[in-house]
mmCIF file of C-alpha atoms in Angstrom:
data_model
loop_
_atom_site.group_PDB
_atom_site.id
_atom_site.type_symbol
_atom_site.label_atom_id
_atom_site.label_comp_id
_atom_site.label_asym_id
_atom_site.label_seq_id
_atom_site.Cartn_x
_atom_site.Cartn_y
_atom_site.Cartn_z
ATOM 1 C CA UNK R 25 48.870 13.013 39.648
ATOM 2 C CA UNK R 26 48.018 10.011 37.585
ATOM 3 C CA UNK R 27 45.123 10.951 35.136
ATOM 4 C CA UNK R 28 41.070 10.069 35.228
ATOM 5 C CA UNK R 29 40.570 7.227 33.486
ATOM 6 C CA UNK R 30 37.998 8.120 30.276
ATOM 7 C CA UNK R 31 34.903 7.131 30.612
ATOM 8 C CA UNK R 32 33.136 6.172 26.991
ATOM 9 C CA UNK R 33 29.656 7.758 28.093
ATOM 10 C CA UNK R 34 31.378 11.021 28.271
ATOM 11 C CA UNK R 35 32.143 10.721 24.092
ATOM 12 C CA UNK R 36 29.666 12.858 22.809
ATOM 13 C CA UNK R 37 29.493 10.840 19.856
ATOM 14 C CA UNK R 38 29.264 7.835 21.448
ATOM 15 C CA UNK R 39 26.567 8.753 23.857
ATOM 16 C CA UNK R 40 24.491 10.469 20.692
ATOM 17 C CA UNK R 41 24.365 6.599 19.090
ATOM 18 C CA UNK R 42 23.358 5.237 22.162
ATOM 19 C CA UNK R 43 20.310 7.698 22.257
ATOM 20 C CA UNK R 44 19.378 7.259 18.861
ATOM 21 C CA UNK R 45 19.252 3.414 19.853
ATOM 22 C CA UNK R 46 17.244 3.636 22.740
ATOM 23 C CA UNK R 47 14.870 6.529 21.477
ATOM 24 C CA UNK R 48 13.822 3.993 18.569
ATOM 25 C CA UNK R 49 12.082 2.242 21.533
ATOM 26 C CA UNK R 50 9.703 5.434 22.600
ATOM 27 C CA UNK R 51 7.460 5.122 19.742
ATOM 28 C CA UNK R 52 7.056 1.606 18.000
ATOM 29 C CA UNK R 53 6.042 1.878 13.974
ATOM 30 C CA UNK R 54 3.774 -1.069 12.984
ATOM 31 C CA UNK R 55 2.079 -1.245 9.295
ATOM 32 C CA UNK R 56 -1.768 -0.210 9.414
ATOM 33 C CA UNK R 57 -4.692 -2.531 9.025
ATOM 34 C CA UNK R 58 -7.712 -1.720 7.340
ATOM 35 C CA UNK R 59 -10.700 -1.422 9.591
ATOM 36 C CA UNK R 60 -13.859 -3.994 8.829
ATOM 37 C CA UNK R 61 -16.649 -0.826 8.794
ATOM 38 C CA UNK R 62 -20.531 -0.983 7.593
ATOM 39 C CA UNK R 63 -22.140 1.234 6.592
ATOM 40 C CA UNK R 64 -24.990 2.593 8.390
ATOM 41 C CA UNK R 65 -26.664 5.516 7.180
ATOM 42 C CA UNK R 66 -26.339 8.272 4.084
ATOM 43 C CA UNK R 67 -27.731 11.144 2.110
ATOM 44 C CA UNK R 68 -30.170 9.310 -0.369
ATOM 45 C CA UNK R 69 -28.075 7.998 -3.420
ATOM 46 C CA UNK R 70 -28.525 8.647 -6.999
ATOM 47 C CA UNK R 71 -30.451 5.978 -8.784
ATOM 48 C CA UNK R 72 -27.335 3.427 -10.230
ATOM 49 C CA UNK R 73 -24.698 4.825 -7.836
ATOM 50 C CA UNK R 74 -26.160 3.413 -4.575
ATOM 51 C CA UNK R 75 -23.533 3.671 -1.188
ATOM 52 C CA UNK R 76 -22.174 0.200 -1.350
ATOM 53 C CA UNK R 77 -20.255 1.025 -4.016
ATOM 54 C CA UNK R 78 -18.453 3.465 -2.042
ATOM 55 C CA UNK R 79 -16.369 0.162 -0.086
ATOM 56 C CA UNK R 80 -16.638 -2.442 -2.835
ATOM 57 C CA UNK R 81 -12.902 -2.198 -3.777
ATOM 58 C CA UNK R 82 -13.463 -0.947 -7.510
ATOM 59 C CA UNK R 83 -12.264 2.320 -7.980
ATOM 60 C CA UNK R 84 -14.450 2.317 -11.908
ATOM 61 C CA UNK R 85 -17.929 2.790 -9.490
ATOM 62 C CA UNK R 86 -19.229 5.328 -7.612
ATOM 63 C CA UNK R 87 -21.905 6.124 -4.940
ATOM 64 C CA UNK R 88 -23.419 9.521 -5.533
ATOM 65 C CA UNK R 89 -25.570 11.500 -3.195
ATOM 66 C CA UNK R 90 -28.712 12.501 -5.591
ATOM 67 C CA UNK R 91 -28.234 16.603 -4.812
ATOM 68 C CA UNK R 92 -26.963 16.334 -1.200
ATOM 69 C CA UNK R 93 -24.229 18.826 -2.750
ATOM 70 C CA UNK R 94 -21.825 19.811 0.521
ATOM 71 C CA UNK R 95 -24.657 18.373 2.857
ATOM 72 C CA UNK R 96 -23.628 15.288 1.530
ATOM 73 C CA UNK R 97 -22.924 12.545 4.304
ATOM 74 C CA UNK R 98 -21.699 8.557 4.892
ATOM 75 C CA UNK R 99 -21.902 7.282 8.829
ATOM 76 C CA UNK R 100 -19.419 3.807 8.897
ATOM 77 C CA UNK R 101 -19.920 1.532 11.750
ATOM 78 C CA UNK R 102 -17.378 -0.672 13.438
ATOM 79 C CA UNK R 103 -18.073 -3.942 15.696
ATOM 80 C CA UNK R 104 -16.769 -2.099 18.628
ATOM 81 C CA UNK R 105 -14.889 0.680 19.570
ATOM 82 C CA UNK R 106 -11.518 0.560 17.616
ATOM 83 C CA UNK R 107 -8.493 2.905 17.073
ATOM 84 C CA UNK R 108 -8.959 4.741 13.818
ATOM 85 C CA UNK R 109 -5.044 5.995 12.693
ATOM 86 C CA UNK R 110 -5.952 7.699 8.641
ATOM 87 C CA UNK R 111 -8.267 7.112 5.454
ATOM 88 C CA UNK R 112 -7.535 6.697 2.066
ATOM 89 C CA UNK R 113 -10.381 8.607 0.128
ATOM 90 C CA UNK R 114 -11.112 8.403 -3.941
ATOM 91 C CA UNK R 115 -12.588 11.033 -5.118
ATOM 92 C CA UNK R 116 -15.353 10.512 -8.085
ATOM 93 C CA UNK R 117 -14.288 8.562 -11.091
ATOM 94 C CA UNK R 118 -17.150 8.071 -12.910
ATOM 95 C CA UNK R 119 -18.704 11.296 -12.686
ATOM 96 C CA UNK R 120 -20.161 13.009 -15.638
ATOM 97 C CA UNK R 121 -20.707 9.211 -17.397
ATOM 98 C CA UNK R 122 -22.255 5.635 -16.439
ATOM 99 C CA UNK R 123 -21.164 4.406 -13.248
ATOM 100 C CA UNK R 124 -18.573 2.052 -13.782
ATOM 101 C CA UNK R 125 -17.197 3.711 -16.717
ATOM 102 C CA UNK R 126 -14.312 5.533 -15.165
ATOM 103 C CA UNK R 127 -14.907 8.448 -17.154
ATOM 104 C CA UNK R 128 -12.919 10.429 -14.802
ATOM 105 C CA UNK R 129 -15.475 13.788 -14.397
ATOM 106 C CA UNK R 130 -14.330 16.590 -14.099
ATOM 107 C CA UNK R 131 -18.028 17.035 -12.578
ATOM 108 C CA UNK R 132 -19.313 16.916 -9.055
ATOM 109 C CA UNK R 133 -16.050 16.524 -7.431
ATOM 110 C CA UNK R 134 -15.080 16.672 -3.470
ATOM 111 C CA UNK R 135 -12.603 19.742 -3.091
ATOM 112 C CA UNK R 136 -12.638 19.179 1.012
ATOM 113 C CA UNK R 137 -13.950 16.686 3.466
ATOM 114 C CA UNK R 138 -14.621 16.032 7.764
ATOM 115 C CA UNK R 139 -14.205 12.932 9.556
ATOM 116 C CA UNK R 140 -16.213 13.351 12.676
ATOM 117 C CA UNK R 141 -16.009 10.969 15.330
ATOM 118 C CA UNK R 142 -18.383 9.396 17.428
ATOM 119 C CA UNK R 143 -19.583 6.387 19.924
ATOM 120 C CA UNK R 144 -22.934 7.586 19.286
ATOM 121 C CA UNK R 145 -24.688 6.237 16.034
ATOM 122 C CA UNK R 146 -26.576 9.927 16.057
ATOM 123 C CA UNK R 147 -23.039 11.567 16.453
ATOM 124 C CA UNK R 148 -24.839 13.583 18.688
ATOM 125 C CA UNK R 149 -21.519 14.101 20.871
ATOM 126 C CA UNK R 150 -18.269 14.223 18.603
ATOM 127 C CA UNK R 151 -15.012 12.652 19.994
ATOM 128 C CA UNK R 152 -13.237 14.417 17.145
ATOM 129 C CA UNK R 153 -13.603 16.013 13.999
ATOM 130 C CA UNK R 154 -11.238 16.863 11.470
ATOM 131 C CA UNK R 155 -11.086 18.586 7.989
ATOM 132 C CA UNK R 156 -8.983 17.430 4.749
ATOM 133 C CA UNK R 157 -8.326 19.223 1.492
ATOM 134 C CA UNK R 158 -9.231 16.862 -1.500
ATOM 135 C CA UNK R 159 -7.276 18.380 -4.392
ATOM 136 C CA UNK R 160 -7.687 17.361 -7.836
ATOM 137 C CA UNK R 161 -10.541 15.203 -9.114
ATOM 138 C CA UNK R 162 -10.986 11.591 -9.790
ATOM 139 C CA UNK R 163 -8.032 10.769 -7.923
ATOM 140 C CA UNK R 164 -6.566 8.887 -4.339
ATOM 141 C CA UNK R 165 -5.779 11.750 -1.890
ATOM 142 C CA UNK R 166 -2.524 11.107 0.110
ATOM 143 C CA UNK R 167 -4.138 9.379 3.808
ATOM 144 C CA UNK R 168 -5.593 11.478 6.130
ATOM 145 C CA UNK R 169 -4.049 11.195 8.812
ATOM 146 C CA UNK R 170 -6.374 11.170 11.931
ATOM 147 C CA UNK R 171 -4.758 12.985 15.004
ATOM 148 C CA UNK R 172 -1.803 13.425 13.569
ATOM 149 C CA UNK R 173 -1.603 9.916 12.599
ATOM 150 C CA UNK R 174 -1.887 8.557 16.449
ATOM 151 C CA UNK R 175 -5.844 8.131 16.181
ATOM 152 C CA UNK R 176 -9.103 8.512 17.424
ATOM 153 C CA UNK R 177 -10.507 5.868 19.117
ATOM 154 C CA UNK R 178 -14.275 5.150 18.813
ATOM 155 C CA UNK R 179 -17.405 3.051 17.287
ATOM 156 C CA UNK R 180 -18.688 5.138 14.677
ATOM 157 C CA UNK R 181 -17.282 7.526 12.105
ATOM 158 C CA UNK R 182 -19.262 9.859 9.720
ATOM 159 C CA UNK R 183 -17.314 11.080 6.172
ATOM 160 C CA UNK R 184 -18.518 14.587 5.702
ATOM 161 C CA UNK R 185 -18.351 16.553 2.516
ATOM 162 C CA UNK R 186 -17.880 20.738 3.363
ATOM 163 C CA UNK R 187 -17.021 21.418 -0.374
ATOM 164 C CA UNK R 188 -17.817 20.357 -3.742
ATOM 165 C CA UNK R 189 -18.151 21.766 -7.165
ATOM 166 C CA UNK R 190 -21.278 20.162 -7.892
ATOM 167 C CA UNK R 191 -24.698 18.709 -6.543
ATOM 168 C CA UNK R 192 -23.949 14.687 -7.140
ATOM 169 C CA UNK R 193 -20.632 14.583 -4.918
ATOM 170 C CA UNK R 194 -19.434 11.106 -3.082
ATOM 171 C CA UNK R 195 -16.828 8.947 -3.698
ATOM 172 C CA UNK R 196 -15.617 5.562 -5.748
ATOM 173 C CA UNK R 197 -13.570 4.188 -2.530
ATOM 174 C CA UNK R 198 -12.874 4.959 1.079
ATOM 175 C CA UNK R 199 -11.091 2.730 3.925
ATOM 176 C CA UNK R 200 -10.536 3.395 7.263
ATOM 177 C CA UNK R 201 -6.730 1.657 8.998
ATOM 178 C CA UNK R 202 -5.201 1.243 11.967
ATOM 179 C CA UNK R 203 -2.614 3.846 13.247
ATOM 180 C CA UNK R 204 0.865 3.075 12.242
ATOM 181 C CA UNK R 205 2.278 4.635 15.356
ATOM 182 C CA UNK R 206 2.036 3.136 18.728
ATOM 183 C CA UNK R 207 3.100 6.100 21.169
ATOM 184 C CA UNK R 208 3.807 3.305 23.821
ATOM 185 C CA UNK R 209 7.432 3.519 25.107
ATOM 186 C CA UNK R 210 9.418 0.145 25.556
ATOM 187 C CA UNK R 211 10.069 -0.511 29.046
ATOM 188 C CA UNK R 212 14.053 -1.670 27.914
ATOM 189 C CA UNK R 213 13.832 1.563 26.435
ATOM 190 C CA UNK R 214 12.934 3.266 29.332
ATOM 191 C CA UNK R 215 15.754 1.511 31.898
ATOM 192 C CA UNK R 216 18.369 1.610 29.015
ATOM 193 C CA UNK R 217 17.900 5.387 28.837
ATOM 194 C CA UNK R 218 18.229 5.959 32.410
ATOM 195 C CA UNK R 219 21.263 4.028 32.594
ATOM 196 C CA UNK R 220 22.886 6.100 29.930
ATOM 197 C CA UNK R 221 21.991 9.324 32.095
ATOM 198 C CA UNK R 222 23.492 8.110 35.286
ATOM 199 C CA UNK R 223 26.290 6.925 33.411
ATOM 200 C CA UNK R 224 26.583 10.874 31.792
ATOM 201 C CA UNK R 225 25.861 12.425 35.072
ATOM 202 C CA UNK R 226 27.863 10.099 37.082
ATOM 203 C CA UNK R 227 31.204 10.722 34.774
ATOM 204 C CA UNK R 228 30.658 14.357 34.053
ATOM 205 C CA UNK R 229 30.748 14.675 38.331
ATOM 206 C CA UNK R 230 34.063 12.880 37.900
ATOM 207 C CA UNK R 231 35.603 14.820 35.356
ATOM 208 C CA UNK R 232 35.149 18.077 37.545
ATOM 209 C CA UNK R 233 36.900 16.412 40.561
#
């Protein structure tokens, strides 16, 4: 009886590789963008540390909510409905000195945070909300990932403080990106993969003849 000739998708090893090839199709990693936002409504602002400082790229200056404490609120609009993938937050830096003086608090600090989504400027139905720890004070958090980093899509986004150790919280930066996954599979991807499977199949039914 002259033997079966080897096939190489039944190689375990082999057929592992060509998996971890063709899975690096199913979800394709792209660099995030930051959003364009404006900002279109807030808790009242302490005189000197007015909202627009909270997007005007200078981590030394603040906006401060004049004693919105954890009521304390910033609603961002974008020109249309876009795909919202994290956040980089700031915390305070010039807290507890002039703005602009990166005096670093420790004073009216964000300890935790909500981004609530919306495509109503009211936010009077909410796509999605979710809640980060800020830890630390007068420093960048990590990004918050939104949705586990594969985003919320919508027009309108409101930051939301839920704790603070002090009356005058807000922030010196925030900036809103694009998700950097793309859970879109690759349509080579998807044929390659069901080659390799009924190339498996088709030589495991030979081996048992």
């Amino acid at each position: 009886m002259s033997p079966k000739p080897t096939l190489l998708f039944l190689s375990p090893v082999w057929f592992s590789l060509l998996l971890l090839l063709v899975s690096s199709g199913f979800a394709k990693a792209s660099l995030p963008v930051e959003l364009s936002a404006t900002i279109s409504g807030n808790t009242p602002a302490y005189p000197s540390y007015e909202v627009n400082y909270f997007t005007d790229n200078d981590l030394s200056t603040d906006y401060a909510s004049n004693g919105g404490g954890a009521s304390t609120y910033v609603d961002f609009q974008f020109s249309g409905a876009v795909t919202v993938g994290s956040a980089i937050y700031t915390d305070r830096t010039s807290s507890g000195f002039f703005n602009g003086s990166y005096w670093g608090g420790p004073h009216d600090n964000v300890t935790s945070y909500k981004l609530i989504f919306s495509n109503e400027p009211t936010f009077s139905s909410v796509l999605w909300e979710q809640e980060y720890a800020s830890p630390g004070y007068a420093n960048t958090d990590a990004p918050a990932l939104v949705n586990g980093g594969y985003g919320v899509t919508a027009q309108f986004v409101r930051w939301q403080v839920t704790a603070t150790d002090g009356g005058n919280p807000g922030g010196a930066e925030i900036h809103f990106f694009t998700p950097e996954i793309v859970p879109e599979p690759s349509i080579g991807a998807l044929c390659c993969l069901g080659v390799c499977l009924f190339a498996r199949s088709r030589g495991q039914r030979q081996m048992r003849q």
